[in-house]
Tab-separated table of C-alpha atoms and ligand atoms in Angstrom:
chain	number	residue	atom	x	y	z
A	1	UNK	CA	46.712	-11.223	-39.170
A	2	UNK	CA	46.385	-13.522	-36.340
A	3	UNK	CA	43.665	-11.314	-34.177
A	4	UNK	CA	40.629	-13.096	-35.862
A	5	UNK	CA	41.049	-16.211	-35.160
A	6	UNK	CA	41.326	-16.428	-31.083
A	7	UNK	CA	37.328	-14.346	-31.778
A	8	UNK	CA	35.662	-17.130	-32.433
A	9	UNK	CA	36.934	-19.051	-29.360
A	10	UNK	CA	36.579	-15.333	-26.649
A	11	UNK	CA	32.486	-15.319	-26.805
A	12	UNK	CA	31.652	-18.899	-26.275
A	13	UNK	CA	33.927	-19.115	-23.514
A	14	UNK	CA	31.896	-15.203	-21.940
A	15	UNK	CA	28.323	-17.627	-22.935
A	16	UNK	CA	29.586	-20.234	-21.273
A	17	UNK	CA	30.570	-18.621	-18.351
A	18	UNK	CA	27.736	-16.452	-18.501
A	19	UNK	CA	25.572	-19.694	-18.950
A	20	UNK	CA	27.425	-20.338	-15.549
A	21	UNK	CA	25.833	-17.123	-13.123
A	22	UNK	CA	23.106	-16.980	-14.468
A	23	UNK	CA	21.825	-20.890	-13.138
A	24	UNK	CA	19.065	-20.379	-10.850
A	25	UNK	CA	20.862	-21.851	-7.216
A	26	UNK	CA	21.189	-18.091	-5.669
A	27	UNK	CA	20.263	-17.136	-2.451
A	28	UNK	CA	16.707	-14.673	-2.240
A	29	UNK	CA	17.738	-13.236	1.294
A	30	UNK	CA	21.448	-12.406	0.297
A	31	UNK	CA	21.645	-12.937	-3.278
A	32	UNK	CA	24.666	-15.089	-3.169
A	33	UNK	CA	25.453	-18.550	-4.811
A	34	UNK	CA	24.555	-21.584	-2.940
A	35	UNK	CA	26.643	-24.321	-3.119
A	36	UNK	CA	26.126	-28.170	-1.628
A	37	UNK	CA	22.650	-27.398	-0.259
A	38	UNK	CA	20.023	-25.602	0.341
A	39	UNK	CA	17.101	-24.141	2.001
A	40	UNK	CA	13.275	-22.875	1.052
A	41	UNK	CA	12.087	-19.586	3.104
A	42	UNK	CA	8.720	-19.328	2.315
A	43	UNK	CA	9.434	-20.962	-1.166
A	44	UNK	CA	11.900	-19.047	-1.960
A	45	UNK	CA	16.167	-20.278	-2.423
A	46	UNK	CA	18.134	-19.237	0.363
A	47	UNK	CA	21.450	-20.233	1.830
A	48	UNK	CA	22.020	-22.696	5.174
A	49	UNK	CA	23.062	-19.616	6.544
A	50	UNK	CA	19.810	-17.434	5.582
A	51	UNK	CA	17.776	-20.080	7.249
A	52	UNK	CA	19.064	-20.710	9.992
A	53	UNK	CA	18.392	-16.767	10.348
A	54	UNK	CA	15.215	-16.593	9.554
A	55	UNK	CA	14.152	-19.449	11.393
A	56	UNK	CA	15.958	-18.359	14.224
A	57	UNK	CA	15.254	-14.615	14.102
A	58	UNK	CA	11.952	-14.431	12.718
A	59	UNK	CA	9.719	-13.418	16.017
A	60	UNK	CA	11.970	-11.210	17.310
A	61	UNK	CA	12.339	-9.446	14.039
A	62	UNK	CA	9.073	-9.714	13.298
A	63	UNK	CA	7.713	-5.858	15.323
A	64	UNK	CA	10.282	-4.450	12.898
A	65	UNK	CA	8.605	-6.048	9.908
A	66	UNK	CA	4.545	-5.193	11.589
A	67	UNK	CA	6.117	-1.272	12.006
A	68	UNK	CA	7.633	-1.543	8.695
A	69	UNK	CA	4.687	-2.433	7.187
A	70	UNK	CA	2.517	0.215	8.870
A	71	UNK	CA	4.861	2.574	7.585
A	72	UNK	CA	4.116	1.660	4.106
A	73	UNK	CA	0.200	0.662	4.402
A	74	UNK	CA	0.363	4.325	5.498
A	75	UNK	CA	2.059	6.065	2.943
A	76	UNK	CA	-0.282	3.146	0.452
A	77	UNK	CA	-3.452	4.959	2.262
A	78	UNK	CA	-2.939	8.156	1.482
A	79	UNK	CA	-1.994	7.332	-2.256
A	80	UNK	CA	-5.324	5.371	-2.542
A	81	UNK	CA	-6.971	8.529	-1.581
A	82	UNK	CA	-5.850	10.431	-4.067
A	83	UNK	CA	-6.157	8.104	-6.376
A	84	UNK	CA	-10.032	7.413	-5.171
A	85	UNK	CA	-10.770	11.671	-4.989
A	86	UNK	CA	-9.198	12.470	-8.162
A	87	UNK	CA	-10.709	8.844	-10.020
A	88	UNK	CA	-13.798	10.679	-8.446
A	89	UNK	CA	-13.715	14.269	-9.091
A	90	UNK	CA	-12.350	13.953	-12.839
A	91	UNK	CA	-14.586	11.000	-13.639
A	92	UNK	CA	-17.884	12.046	-11.404
A	93	UNK	CA	-18.092	8.388	-10.802
A	94	UNK	CA	-21.013	7.253	-7.637
A	95	UNK	CA	-19.897	4.134	-7.619
A	96	UNK	CA	-16.571	3.922	-5.799
A	97	UNK	CA	-14.599	0.980	-8.048
A	98	UNK	CA	-11.371	2.065	-6.891
A	99	UNK	CA	-11.933	0.496	-3.692
A	100	UNK	CA	-10.654	-2.677	-5.259
A	101	UNK	CA	-7.701	-0.572	-6.239
A	102	UNK	CA	-7.593	1.066	-2.850
A	103	UNK	CA	-7.140	-2.605	-0.851
A	104	UNK	CA	-4.714	-4.251	-3.105
A	105	UNK	CA	-2.224	-0.509	-2.972
A	106	UNK	CA	-2.625	-1.151	0.768
A	107	UNK	CA	-2.408	-4.986	0.907
A	108	UNK	CA	0.719	-5.232	-1.423
A	109	UNK	CA	2.774	-1.748	0.368
A	110	UNK	CA	2.112	-3.736	4.156
A	111	UNK	CA	3.618	-7.246	2.646
A	112	UNK	CA	6.781	-4.691	1.234
A	113	UNK	CA	6.941	-3.685	4.508
A	114	UNK	CA	6.475	-6.231	6.330
A	115	UNK	CA	9.118	-8.399	3.355
A	116	UNK	CA	5.973	-10.962	3.169
A	117	UNK	CA	5.114	-11.123	6.455
A	118	UNK	CA	1.556	-11.258	7.696
A	119	UNK	CA	-0.737	-12.157	10.475
A	120	UNK	CA	-3.994	-11.070	12.076
A	121	UNK	CA	-2.722	-8.185	13.371
A	122	UNK	CA	-1.539	-7.228	9.398
A	123	UNK	CA	-5.282	-7.781	8.181
A	124	UNK	CA	-6.349	-5.490	11.042
A	125	UNK	CA	-4.416	-3.104	10.515
A	126	UNK	CA	-4.731	-3.602	6.502
A	127	UNK	CA	-8.580	-2.988	7.174
A	128	UNK	CA	-8.070	-0.273	9.281
A	129	UNK	CA	-6.180	1.878	5.999
A	130	UNK	CA	-8.648	0.628	3.731
A	131	UNK	CA	-11.481	1.775	5.420
A	132	UNK	CA	-9.784	4.970	6.164
A	133	UNK	CA	-8.708	6.011	2.975
A	134	UNK	CA	-12.100	5.277	0.539
A	135	UNK	CA	-14.153	6.781	3.661
A	136	UNK	CA	-12.004	9.856	3.895
A	137	UNK	CA	-12.077	10.405	0.563
A	138	UNK	CA	-15.428	11.920	1.067
A	139	UNK	CA	-14.102	14.499	2.428
A	140	UNK	CA	-11.694	16.079	-0.769
A	141	UNK	CA	-14.561	14.989	-2.680
A	142	UNK	CA	-17.362	17.186	-1.091
A	143	UNK	CA	-14.918	19.987	-1.014
A	144	UNK	CA	-14.099	20.045	-4.692
A	145	UNK	CA	-18.129	20.064	-5.468
A	146	UNK	CA	-18.866	22.391	-2.771
A	147	UNK	CA	-15.926	25.088	-3.939
A	148	UNK	CA	-17.276	23.797	-7.388
A	149	UNK	CA	-20.834	25.387	-6.368
A	150	UNK	CA	-20.061	28.271	-4.242
A	151	UNK	CA	-17.413	30.498	-7.187
A	152	UNK	CA	-19.656	33.664	-6.916
A	153	UNK	CA	-17.547	36.926	-5.784
A	154	UNK	CA	-19.662	37.712	-3.634
A	155	UNK	CA	-18.871	34.393	-1.056
A	156	UNK	CA	-14.018	35.128	-2.760
A	157	UNK	CA	-15.427	38.132	-0.515
A	158	UNK	CA	-16.237	36.923	1.836
A	159	UNK	CA	-13.610	34.657	2.649
A	160	UNK	CA	-11.023	37.897	2.073
A	161	UNK	CA	-12.027	39.854	5.027
A	162	UNK	CA	-12.477	36.945	7.205
A	163	UNK	CA	-8.068	36.518	6.737
A	164	UNK	CA	-6.290	35.756	9.473
A	165	UNK	CA	-4.669	39.408	9.095
A	166	UNK	CA	-7.037	41.198	9.192
A	167	UNK	CA	-8.874	39.163	11.324
A	168	UNK	CA	-8.324	40.540	15.511
A	169	UNK	CA	-6.376	38.372	17.757
A	170	UNK	CA	-9.555	38.014	19.595
A	171	UNK	CA	-11.382	36.536	16.760
A	172	UNK	CA	-8.374	34.214	16.344
A	173	UNK	CA	-8.506	31.995	18.877
A	174	UNK	CA	-12.204	31.227	18.387
A	175	UNK	CA	-11.660	30.444	14.034
A	176	UNK	CA	-8.361	28.018	15.655
A	177	UNK	CA	-11.872	26.026	17.475
A	178	UNK	CA	-14.466	26.877	14.935
A	179	UNK	CA	-11.126	24.690	12.851
A	180	UNK	CA	-10.801	22.496	14.958
A	181	UNK	CA	-14.365	21.989	14.900
A	182	UNK	CA	-14.661	22.224	11.590
A	183	UNK	CA	-11.917	19.523	10.595
A	184	UNK	CA	-14.174	16.959	13.054
A	185	UNK	CA	-17.075	17.538	11.505
A	186	UNK	CA	-15.165	16.512	8.397
A	187	UNK	CA	-13.409	13.749	9.352
A	188	UNK	CA	-16.719	12.028	11.243
A	189	UNK	CA	-17.987	12.875	7.831
A	190	UNK	CA	-15.875	10.800	6.176
A	191	UNK	CA	-15.443	8.162	7.906
A	192	UNK	CA	-19.345	7.087	8.375
A	193	UNK	CA	-19.373	8.585	4.892
A	194	UNK	CA	-19.820	5.383	2.852
A	195	UNK	CA	-23.016	4.711	5.707
A	196	UNK	CA	-24.334	8.787	4.661
A	197	UNK	CA	-24.297	7.745	1.003
A	198	UNK	CA	-27.035	4.496	2.072
A	199	UNK	CA	-29.341	7.781	1.760
A	200	UNK	CA	-28.721	6.685	-1.841
A	201	UNK	CA	-29.971	2.568	-1.256
A	202	UNK	CA	-28.935	1.652	-4.607
A	203	UNK	CA	-25.606	3.854	-5.077
A	204	UNK	CA	-24.811	3.368	-1.308
A	205	UNK	CA	-25.529	-0.315	-1.254
A	206	UNK	CA	-23.803	-1.690	-3.930
A	207	UNK	CA	-21.134	0.815	-2.886
A	208	UNK	CA	-20.551	-0.893	0.527
A	209	UNK	CA	-20.250	-4.310	-1.622
A	210	UNK	CA	-17.907	-3.637	-3.336
A	211	UNK	CA	-15.570	-1.580	-0.486
A	212	UNK	CA	-16.824	-5.349	1.428
A	213	UNK	CA	-14.843	-7.010	-1.562
A	214	UNK	CA	-11.629	-4.171	-1.150
A	215	UNK	CA	-11.467	-4.454	1.843
A	216	UNK	CA	-12.056	-8.626	1.685
A	217	UNK	CA	-8.908	-7.793	-0.914
A	218	UNK	CA	-6.183	-6.365	1.642
A	219	UNK	CA	-7.201	-8.530	4.089
A	220	UNK	CA	-6.189	-11.681	2.451
A	221	UNK	CA	-3.312	-9.988	0.589
A	222	UNK	CA	-2.097	-9.661	4.270
A	223	UNK	CA	-2.894	-12.964	5.746
A	224	UNK	CA	0.184	-14.379	5.554
A	225	UNK	CA	2.152	-15.883	8.924
A	226	UNK	CA	4.328	-15.012	11.849
A	227	UNK	CA	6.934	-16.529	11.157
A	228	UNK	CA	8.891	-18.066	7.944
A	229	UNK	CA	8.375	-21.459	7.193
A	230	UNK	CA	12.201	-23.053	6.361
A	231	UNK	CA	12.124	-25.841	4.116
A	232	UNK	CA	15.269	-28.297	3.856
A	233	UNK	CA	17.660	-29.026	3.612
A	234	UNK	CA	17.561	-29.905	-0.754
A	235	UNK	CA	20.507	-30.205	-2.800
A	236	UNK	CA	21.404	-28.820	-5.327
B	1	ZN	ZN1	21.937	-16.042	1.463
């Protein structure tokens, strides 16, 4: 029975090796182990070659980073709009605390898209996206109210008669015009909705303040800096 003898030694050796691999001396950019000297790029450990890349390519690479931040922020804005509208429709809350979450997820998504780069144009974009998401959420909320209040069989009949299949061709162009006009008015109504809600001064004012705080959250998250700060070299 020679097997049990090496057994205690093997795990010890593996443990030692495992501990060696998990030391924090690895480049956060290329994931490789850092030997000798290291740098810090925005506070994160980086190897010499990644630090060089970060130093040299930052201004050139920042355009792609901004484009990615806008795309990520756009998706987050759509998600925020859906979240805001869903919470309002389901809970019937009149005060938009969800504005805070919308500002947060848009800011975070943009920073994820830019991989940590920020700056004034990121902040302005984050403000616009947060405002658009929160204000346009008023459209599905208003439509849900409208559908909820108008479920009579007569209105269903009218809708059936007005369906595109049964409409003569001449009316279709007119319908498209009406649809475009209706969409335009809906967008205007949505964008103005945070201020229209001042018709109910108390709720409207509180809603505006919360929206303002949500905008501030998005603004702060995307502050960052255009160029990553590279520090070092340090010894491991
Ligand atoms: Zn590296």
